[in-house]
Coordinates of C-alpha atoms in Angstrom, one line a residue:
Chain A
X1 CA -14.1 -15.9 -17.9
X2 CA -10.9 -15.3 -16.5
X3 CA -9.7 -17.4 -13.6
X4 CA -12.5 -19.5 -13.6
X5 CA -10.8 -23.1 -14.0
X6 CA -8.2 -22.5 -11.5
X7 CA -11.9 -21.8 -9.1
X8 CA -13.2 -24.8 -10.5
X9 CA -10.2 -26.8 -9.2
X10 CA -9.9 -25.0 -6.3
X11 CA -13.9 -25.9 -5.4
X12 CA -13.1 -29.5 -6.3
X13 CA -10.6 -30.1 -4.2
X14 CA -12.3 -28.6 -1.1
X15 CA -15.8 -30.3 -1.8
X16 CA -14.8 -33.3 -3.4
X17 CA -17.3 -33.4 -5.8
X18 CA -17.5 -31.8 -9.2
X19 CA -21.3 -31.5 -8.8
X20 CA -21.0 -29.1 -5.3
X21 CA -18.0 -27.9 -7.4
X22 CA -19.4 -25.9 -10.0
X23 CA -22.9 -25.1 -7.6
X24 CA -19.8 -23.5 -5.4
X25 CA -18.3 -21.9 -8.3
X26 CA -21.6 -20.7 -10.0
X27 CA -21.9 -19.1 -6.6
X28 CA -18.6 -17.4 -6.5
X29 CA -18.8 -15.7 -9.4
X30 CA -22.3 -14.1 -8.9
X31 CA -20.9 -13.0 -5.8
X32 CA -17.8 -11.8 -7.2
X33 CA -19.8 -10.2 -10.0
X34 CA -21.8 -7.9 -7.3
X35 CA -18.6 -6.4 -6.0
X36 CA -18.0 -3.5 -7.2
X37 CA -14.2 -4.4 -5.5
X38 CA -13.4 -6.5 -8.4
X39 CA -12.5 -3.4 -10.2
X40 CA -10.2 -2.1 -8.1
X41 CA -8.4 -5.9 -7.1
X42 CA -4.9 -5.8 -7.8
X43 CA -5.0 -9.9 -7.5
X44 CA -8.9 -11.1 -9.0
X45 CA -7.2 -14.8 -8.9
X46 CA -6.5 -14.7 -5.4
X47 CA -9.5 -12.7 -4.6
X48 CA -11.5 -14.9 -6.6
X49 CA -10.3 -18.1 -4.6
X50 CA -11.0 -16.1 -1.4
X51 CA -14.7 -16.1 -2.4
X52 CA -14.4 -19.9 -3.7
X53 CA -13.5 -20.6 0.1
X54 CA -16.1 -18.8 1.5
X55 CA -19.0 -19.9 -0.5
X56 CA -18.2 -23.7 0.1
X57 CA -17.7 -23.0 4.2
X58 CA -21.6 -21.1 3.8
X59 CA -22.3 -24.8 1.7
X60 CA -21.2 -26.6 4.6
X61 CA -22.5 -25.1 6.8
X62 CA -26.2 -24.9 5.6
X63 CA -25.4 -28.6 5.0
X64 CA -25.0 -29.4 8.9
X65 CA -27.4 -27.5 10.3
X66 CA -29.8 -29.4 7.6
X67 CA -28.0 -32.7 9.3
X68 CA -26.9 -33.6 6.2
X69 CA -24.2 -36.0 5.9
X70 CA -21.8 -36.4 2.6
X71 CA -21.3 -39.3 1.3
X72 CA -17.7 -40.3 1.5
X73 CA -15.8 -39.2 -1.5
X74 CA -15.3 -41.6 -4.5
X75 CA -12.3 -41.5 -6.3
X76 CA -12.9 -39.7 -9.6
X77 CA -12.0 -41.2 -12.6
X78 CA -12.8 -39.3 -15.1
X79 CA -9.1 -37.2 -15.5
X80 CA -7.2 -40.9 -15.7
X81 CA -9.3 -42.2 -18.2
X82 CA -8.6 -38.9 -20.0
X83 CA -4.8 -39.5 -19.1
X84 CA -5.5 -43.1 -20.6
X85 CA -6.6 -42.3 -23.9
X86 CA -4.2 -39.7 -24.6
X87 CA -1.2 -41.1 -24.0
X88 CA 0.4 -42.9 -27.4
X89 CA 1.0 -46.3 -25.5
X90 CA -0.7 -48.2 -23.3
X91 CA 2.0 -49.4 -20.7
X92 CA 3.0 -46.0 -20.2
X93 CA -0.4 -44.5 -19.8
X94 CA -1.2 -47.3 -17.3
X95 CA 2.1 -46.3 -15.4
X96 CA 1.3 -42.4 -15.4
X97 CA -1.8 -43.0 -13.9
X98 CA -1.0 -45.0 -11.2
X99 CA 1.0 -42.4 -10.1
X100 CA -1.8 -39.9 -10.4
X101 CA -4.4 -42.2 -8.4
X102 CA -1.1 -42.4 -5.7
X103 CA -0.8 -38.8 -5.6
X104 CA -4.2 -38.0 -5.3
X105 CA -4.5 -40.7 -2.2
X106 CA -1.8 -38.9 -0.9
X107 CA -3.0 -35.4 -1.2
X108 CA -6.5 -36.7 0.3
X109 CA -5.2 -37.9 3.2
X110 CA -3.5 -34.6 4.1
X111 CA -5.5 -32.5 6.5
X112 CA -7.5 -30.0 4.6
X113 CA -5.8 -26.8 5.5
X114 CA -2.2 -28.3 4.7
X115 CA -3.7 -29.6 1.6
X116 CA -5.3 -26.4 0.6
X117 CA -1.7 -24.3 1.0
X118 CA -0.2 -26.5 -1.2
X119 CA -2.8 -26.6 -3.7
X120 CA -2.6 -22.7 -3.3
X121 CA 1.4 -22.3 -3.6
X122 CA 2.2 -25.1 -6.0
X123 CA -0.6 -25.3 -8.2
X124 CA -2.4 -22.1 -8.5
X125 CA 0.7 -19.8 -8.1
X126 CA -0.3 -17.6 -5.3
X127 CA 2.2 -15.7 -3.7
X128 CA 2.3 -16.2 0.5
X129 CA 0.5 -13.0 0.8
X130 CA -2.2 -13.6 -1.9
X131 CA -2.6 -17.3 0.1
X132 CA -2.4 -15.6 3.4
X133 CA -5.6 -13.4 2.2
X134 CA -7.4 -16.8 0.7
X135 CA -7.0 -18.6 3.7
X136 CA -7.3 -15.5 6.3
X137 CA -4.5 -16.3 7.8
X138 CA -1.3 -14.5 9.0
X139 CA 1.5 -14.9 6.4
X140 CA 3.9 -16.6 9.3
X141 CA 1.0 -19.3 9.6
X142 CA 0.9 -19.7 5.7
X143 CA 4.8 -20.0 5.5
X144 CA 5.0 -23.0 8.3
X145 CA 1.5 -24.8 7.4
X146 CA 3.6 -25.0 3.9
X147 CA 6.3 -26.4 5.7
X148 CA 4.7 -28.7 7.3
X149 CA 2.3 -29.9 4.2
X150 CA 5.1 -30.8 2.3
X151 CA 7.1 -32.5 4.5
X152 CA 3.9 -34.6 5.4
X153 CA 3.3 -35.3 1.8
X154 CA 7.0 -36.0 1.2
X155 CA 7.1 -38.6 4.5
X156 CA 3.8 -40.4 3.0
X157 CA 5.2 -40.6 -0.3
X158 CA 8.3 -42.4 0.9
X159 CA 6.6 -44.3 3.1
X160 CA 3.9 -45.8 -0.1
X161 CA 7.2 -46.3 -2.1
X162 CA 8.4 -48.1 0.7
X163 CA 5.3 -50.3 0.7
X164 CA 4.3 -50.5 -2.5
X165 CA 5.8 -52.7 -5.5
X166 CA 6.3 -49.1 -7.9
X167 CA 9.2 -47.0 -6.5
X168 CA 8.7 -43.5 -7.0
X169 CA 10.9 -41.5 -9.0
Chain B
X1 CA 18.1 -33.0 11.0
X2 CA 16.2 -29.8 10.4
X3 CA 18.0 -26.7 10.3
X4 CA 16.6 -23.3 11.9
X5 CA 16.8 -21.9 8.5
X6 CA 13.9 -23.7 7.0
X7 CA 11.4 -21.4 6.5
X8 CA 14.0 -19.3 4.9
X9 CA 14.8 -21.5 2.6
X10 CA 11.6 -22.1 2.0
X11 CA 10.8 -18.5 1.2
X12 CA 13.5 -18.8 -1.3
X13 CA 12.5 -21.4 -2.9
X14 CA 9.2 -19.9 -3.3
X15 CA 10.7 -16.6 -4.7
X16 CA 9.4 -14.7 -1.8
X17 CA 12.8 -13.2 -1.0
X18 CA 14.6 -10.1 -2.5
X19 CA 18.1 -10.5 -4.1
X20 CA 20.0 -9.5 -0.8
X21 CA 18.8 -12.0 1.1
X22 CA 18.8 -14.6 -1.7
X23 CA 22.3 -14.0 -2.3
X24 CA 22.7 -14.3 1.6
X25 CA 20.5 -18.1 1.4
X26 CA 22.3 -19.3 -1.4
X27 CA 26.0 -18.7 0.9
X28 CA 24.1 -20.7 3.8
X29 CA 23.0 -23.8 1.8
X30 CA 26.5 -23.8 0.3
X31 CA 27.6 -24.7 3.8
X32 CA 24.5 -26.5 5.3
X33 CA 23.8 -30.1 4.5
X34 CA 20.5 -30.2 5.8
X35 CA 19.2 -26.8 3.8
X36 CA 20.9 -28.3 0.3
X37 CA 18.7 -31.2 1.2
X38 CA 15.7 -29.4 2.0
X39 CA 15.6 -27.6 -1.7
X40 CA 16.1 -30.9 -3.3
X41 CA 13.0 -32.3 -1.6
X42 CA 11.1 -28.8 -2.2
X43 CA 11.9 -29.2 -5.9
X44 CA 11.0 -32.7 -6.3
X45 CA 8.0 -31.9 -4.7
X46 CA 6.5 -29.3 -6.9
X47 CA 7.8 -30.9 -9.7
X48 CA 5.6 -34.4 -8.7
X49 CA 2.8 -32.2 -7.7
X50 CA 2.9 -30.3 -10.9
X51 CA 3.4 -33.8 -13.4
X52 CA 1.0 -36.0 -11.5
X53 CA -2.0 -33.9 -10.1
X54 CA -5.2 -33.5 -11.2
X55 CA -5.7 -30.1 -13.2
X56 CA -8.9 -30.0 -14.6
X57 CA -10.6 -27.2 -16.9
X58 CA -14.0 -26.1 -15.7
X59 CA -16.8 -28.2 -17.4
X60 CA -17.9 -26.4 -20.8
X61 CA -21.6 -26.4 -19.3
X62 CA -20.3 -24.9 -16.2
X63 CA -19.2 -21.8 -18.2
X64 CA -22.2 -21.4 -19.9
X65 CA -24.2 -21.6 -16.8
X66 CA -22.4 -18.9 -15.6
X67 CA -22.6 -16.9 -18.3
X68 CA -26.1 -17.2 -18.6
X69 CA -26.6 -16.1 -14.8
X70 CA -24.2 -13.3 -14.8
X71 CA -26.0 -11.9 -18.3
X72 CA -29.3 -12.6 -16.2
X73 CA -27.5 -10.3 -13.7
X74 CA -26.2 -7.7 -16.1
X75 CA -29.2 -6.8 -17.8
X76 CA -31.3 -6.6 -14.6
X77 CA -28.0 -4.5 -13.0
X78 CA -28.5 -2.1 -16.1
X79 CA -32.2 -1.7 -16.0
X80 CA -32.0 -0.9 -12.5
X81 CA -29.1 2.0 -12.7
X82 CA -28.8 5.3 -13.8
X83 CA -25.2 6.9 -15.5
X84 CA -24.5 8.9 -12.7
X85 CA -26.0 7.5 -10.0
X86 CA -24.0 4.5 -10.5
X87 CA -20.5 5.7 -10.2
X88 CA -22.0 7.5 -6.8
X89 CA -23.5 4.3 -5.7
X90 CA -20.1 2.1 -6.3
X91 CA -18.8 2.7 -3.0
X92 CA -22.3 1.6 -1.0
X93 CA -22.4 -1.9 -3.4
X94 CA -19.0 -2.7 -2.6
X95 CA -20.0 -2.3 1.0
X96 CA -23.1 -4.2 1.3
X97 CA -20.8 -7.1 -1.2
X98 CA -18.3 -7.3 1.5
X99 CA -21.1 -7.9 4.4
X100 CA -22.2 -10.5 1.8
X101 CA -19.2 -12.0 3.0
X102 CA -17.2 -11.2 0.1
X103 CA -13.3 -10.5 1.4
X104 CA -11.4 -7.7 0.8
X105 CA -9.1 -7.4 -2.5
X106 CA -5.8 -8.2 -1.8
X107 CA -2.9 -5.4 -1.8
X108 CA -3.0 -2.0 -3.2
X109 CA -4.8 -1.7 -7.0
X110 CA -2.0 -2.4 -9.2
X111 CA -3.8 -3.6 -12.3
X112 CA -6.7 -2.0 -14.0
X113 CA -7.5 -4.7 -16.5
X114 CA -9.9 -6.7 -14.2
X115 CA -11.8 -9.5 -15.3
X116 CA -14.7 -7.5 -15.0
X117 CA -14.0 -5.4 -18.1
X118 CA -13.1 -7.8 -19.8
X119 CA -15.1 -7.9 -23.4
X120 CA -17.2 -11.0 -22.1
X121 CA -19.8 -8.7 -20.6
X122 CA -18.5 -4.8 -21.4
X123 CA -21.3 -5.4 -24.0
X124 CA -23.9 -6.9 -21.7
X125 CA -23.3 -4.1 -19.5
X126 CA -23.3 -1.3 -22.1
X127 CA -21.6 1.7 -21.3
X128 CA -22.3 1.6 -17.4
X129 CA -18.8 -0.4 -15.8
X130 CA -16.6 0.6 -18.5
X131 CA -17.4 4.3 -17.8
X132 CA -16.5 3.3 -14.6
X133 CA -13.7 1.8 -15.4
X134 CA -12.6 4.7 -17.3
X135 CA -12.8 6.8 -14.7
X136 CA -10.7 4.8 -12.5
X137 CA -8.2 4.2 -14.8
X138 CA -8.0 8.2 -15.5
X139 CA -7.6 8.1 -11.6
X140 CA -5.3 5.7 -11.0
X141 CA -3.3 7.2 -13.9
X142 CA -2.9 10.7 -12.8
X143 CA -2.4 10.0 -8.9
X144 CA -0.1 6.4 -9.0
X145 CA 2.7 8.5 -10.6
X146 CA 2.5 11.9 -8.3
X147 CA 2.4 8.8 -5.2
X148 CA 5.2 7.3 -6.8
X149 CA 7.4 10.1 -7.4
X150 CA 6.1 11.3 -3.4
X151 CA 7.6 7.8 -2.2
X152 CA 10.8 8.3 -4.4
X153 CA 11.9 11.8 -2.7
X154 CA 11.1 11.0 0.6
X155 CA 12.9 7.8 0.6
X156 CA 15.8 9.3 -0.7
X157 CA 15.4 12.3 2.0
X158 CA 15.3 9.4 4.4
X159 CA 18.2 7.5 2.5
X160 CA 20.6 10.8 2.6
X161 CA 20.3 11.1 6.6
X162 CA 22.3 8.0 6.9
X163 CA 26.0 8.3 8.0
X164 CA 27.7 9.2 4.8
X165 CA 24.8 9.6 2.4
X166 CA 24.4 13.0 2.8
X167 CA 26.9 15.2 0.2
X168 CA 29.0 13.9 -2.1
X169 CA 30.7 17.3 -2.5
X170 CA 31.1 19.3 0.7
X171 CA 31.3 22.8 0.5
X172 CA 29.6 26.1 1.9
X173 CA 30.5 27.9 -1.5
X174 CA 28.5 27.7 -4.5
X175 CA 30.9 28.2 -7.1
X176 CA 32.2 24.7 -5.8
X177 CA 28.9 23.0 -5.8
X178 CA 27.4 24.4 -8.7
X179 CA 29.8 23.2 -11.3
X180 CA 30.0 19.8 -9.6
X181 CA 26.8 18.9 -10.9
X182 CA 28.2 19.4 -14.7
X183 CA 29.7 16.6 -13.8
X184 CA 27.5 13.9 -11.9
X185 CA 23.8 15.2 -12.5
X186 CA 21.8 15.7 -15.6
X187 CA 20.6 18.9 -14.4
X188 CA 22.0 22.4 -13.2
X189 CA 20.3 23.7 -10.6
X190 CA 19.9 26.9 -8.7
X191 CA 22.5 26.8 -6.1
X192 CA 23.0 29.6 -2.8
X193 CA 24.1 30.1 0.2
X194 CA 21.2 31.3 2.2
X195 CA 23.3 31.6 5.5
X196 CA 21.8 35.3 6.3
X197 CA 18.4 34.2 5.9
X198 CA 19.4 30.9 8.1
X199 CA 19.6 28.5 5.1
X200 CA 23.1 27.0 5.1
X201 CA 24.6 25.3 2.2
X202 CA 26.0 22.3 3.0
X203 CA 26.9 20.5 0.1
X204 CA 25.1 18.6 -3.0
X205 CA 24.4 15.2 -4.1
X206 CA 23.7 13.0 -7.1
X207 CA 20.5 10.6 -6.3
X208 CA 19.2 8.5 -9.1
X209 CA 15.5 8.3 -9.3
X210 CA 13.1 9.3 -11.9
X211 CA 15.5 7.5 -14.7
X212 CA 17.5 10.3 -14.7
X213 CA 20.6 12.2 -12.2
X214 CA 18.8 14.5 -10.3
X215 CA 20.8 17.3 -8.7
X216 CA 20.5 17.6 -5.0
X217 CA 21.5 20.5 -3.1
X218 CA 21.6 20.3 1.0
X219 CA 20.8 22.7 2.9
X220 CA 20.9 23.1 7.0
X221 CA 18.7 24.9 9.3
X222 CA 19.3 25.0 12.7
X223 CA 19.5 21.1 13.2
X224 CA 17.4 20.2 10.4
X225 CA 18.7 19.2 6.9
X226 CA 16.6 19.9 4.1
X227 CA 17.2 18.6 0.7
X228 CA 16.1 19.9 -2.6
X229 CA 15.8 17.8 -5.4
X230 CA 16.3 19.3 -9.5
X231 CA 15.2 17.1 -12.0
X232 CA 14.0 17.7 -15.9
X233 CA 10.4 18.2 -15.6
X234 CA 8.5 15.6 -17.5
X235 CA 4.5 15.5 -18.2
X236 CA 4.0 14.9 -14.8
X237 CA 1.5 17.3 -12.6
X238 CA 3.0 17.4 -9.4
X239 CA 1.4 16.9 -5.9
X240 CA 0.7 19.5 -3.8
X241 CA 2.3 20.4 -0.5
X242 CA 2.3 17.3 1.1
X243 CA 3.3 15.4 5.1
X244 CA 5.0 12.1 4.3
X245 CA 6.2 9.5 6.9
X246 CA 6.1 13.0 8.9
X247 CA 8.4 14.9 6.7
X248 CA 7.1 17.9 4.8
X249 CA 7.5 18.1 1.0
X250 CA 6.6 20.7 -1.1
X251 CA 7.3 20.6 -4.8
X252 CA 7.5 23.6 -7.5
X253 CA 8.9 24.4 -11.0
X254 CA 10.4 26.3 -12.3
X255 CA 11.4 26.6 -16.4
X256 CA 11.7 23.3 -17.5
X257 CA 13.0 22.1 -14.2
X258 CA 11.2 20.5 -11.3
X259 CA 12.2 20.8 -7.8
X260 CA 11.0 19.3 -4.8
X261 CA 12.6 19.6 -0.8
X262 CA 11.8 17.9 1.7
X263 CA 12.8 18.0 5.2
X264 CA 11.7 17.6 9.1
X265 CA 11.7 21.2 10.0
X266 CA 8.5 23.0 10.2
X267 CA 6.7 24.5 7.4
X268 CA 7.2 27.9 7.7
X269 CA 10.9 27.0 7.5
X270 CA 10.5 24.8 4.4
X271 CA 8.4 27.2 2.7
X272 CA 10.5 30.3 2.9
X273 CA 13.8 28.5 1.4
X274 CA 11.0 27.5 -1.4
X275 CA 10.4 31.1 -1.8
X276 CA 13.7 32.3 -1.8
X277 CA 15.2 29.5 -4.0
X278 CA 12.2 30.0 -6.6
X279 CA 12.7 34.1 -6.5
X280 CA 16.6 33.2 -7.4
X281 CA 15.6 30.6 -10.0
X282 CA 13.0 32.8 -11.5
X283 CA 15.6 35.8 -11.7
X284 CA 18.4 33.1 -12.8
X285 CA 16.1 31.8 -15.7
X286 CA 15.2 35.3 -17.1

C-alpha cells in the first residue's frame, strides 16, 4: 500500500494520537480509493497527504460541534523505547533519545501550520508545489511559512541548549 | 542580519531552482556572510530533523484494516459496475469524489504507475481498473509525445524571433542554403525561393530538438516569419493542424522526413507554402 506510512506519520503529527491516526488514515484511503483521480495523479504522495489533511480537519470538526474536548497530548514513548533497545549500548541510546524527546518538544511547540511545512519539506520530500497543494496554499506562502518554521525551530533549539545541561551538536 | 535573498536561498537549498539561477545563488553566497550562514543553519537543520525525529511505519494492524475495507470496497465496486459503463462513468465518480472533499491531483499526469494499479488490489478488482488503466496509458502514450514534440517547435519558433536567433546562414539563394545543411543538420531538406508566390527565403537554421539536428529553413511573408522544421521521421503520428500560444502549426511528411512550420501569419498563408513546399518535396523525392 504505497505511501501509506508517510500518511500514517503525517496523521500522527496533526492529531497527536496514533489511535485518531490510523481512524484518519483508514479514512483517507477509502476516500482516496473512490477517486477515480488517483489514476490520473502525477503525485499520489502528495495527493494522498492532501486527503490526510482533510479528513482530520472533517475529524475536528465533528469533534467541536459534539463539544468534545481532547485531552492534552501525552508524550509518546513507544519510538524511544524502540530507539532504546536497538541501540548496542546503553549510554549512547539514553543520549539519542534525549535528543529525540527534545526535538519532539520542540517541534510541538511550533504552531501547527509552521510545523506541518516542515514535516512536509523535510521529512516527507514534497516539493513547494506538491506542499502548496497539501496545505492549499499559495507557493509564496509555503516558501516564507518555511522560513519562518525553521528559524523558529532553530531559535528554540539554541535557546534549550542554552538552558539545558546537553549542548546540542 | 537577514539578507533580502533568503527565500532564494532557501529555494536553493531546497532544489527548487534551475541551474541558471543556482549558478547565480552560489556567486551571491560567495560574497554574503549572512546567506553562507543561512545554508549552514538550513543544513544543520534538516540534518537534526532527519537523525532525531520520530519516523514511524504505519502499525501492521493498521494495514490490514485497510486492506480489509478497501477489498470490502472492491468487491462491492465490481458487483456494482458493468465493463463499459465504467470507463463512461469514470469521469462522474471523480466528480462526486472531489465534492466528497477530495482535492484535486497535483500537476499535469506524468506517471501512470498509480498506487491504484498496483498488484495489491488489480486482482480484487478483476479486470475493471486495469482496463482502465490500459486505456489511459494507450492515451497518455500516443498524445504526451505529439504534445511534446507541439511544445518543442513552437518554442523554438518563439526562440528564433529573438534578435540573432533567426538564421545562421543568410541568403535568398538556395544553392547557398541547401548545402549548408550538409554541414550542421542531420537532414536535407527541400529548400526554395518562393518569392513569386510571396514566400521569401530568408535563410536556414540548425535547432536541436527531437535528439537529432533538425534542418530549419526561414521563410518571410509580408512581416511574418515562418519557419519550417525537417527532421527524420520517427514512429511518431503527428498532430493535426494545430493553434499554439497563438501561432499556427501545421505538420506533414513527406518520404521519410517530417516537416512542421509554424508561424503568426494567417492560415491560408501557412497553408499554401505547405502546399507548395510538399508539391516540390514530392516531385524532389520521385
Amino acid at each position: 500500500m504505497p505511501h501509506l506510512d508517510a500518511a500514517y506519520r503525517f496523521a500522527r503529527w496533526l492529531s497527536h494520537s496514533s489511535d485518531e491516526a490510523q481512524d484518519i488514515v483508514q479514512e483517507a484511503f477509502l476516500r482516496a480509493f473512490r477517486s477515480f483521480d488517483a489514476l490520473r495523479s502525477a503525485d499520489a504522495k502528495a495527493w494522498l497527504l492532501a486527503i490526510v489533511r482533510n479528513c482530520h480537519a472533517t475529524a475536528r470538526q465533528q469533534e467541536q460541534r459534539r463539544g468534545f474536548v481532547p485531552l492534552p497530548e501525552e508524550p509518546d514513548a513507544q519510538f524511544g523505547a524502540e530507539t532504546l533497545a536497538a541501540a548496542p549500548d546503553p549510554e549512547s541510546a539514553s543520549a539519542a533519545l534525549d535528543d529525540k524527546r527534545a526535538l519532539d518538544r520542540l517541534m510541538a511547540a511550533l504552531p501547527a501550520e509552521h510545523r506541518e511545512v516542515l514535516l512536509l519539506r523535510e521529512m516527507e520530500d514534497l516539493s513547494y508545489g506538491e506542499i502548496a497543494a497539501v496545505t492549499q496554499v499559495p507557493i509564496g506562502t509555503v516558501m516564507s511559512r518555511l522560513a519562518r518554521a525553521r528559524a523558529a525551530l532553530k531559535v528554540k533549539w539554541l535557546e534549550e541548549a542554552k538552558g539545558g545541561p546537553r549542548a546540542v551538536r | 542580519m537577514q539578507c533580502a535573498e533568503s527565500l532564494r536561498i532557501q529555494a536553493y537549498f531546497d532544489g527548487e531552482v534551475d541551474a541558471i539561477s543556482a549558478a547565480d545563488i552560489e556567486r551571491h553566497a560567495e560574497h554574503c556572510p549572512a546567506c553562507r550562514a543561512l545554508l549552514g543553519d538550513l543544513a544543520q537543520t534538516r540534518a537534526r530533523l532527519r537523525r532525531d525525529l520520530d519516523y514511524p511505519q504505519a502499525p501492521q494492524a493498521l494495514r490490514e484494516r485497510i486492506a480489509r475495507t478497501l477489498d470490502t470496497e472492491a468487491a462491492a465496486d465490481a458487483s456494482r459496475a458493468g465493463d463499459a459503463s465504467r470507463v463512461a462513468d469514470a469521469s462522474r465518480v471523480a466528480g462526486t469524489a472531489r465534492a466528497a472533499g477530495a482535492p484535486r491531483p497535483v500537476g499535469p499526469p506524468r506517471a501512470l504507475s498509480s498506487w491504484r494499479t498496483r498488484p495489491f488490489w488489480q486482482g480484487v478488482l478483476g479486470g475493471a481498473v486495469s482496463a482502465l488503466a490500459a486505456g489511459l496509458a494507450f492515451m497518455l502514450l500516443f498524445t504526451a509525445p505529439r504534445d511534446a514534440l507541439l511544445d518543442e517547435v513552437v518554442a523554438a519558433h518563439v526562440r528564433s524571433l529573438m534578435p540573432e536567433h533567426l538564421t545562421d546562414v543568410v541568403s535568398t539563394d538556395r544553392h547557398t542554403v541547401k548545402p549548408w545543411f550538409a554541414g550542421h543538420a542531420d537532414v536535407s531538406p527541400v529548400v526554395a525561393d518562393f518569392a513569386p508566390e510571396g514566400y521569401r527565403l530568408v535563410g536556414g537554421r540548425a535547432d536541436y530538438f527531437g535528439h537529432q539536428r533538425a534542418a530549419v529553413v526561414v521563410y518571410e511573408h509580408g512581416a511574418h516569419v515562418i519557419n519550417v522544421f525537417a527532421w527524420v521521421a520517427g514512429g511518431e503520428r503527428l498532430p493535426d493542424l494545430t493553434t499554439r500560444s497563438g501561432y499556427h502549426v501545421a505538420f506533414w511528411r513527406v518520404g521519410n522526413l517530417q516537416y512542421a512550420a509554424v508561424t503568426d501569419a494567417g492560415w491560408d498563408e501557412l497553408l499554401r507554402l505547405v502546399r507548395l513546399l510538399r508539391d516540390l518535396g514530392e516531385s524532389d523525392a520521385r
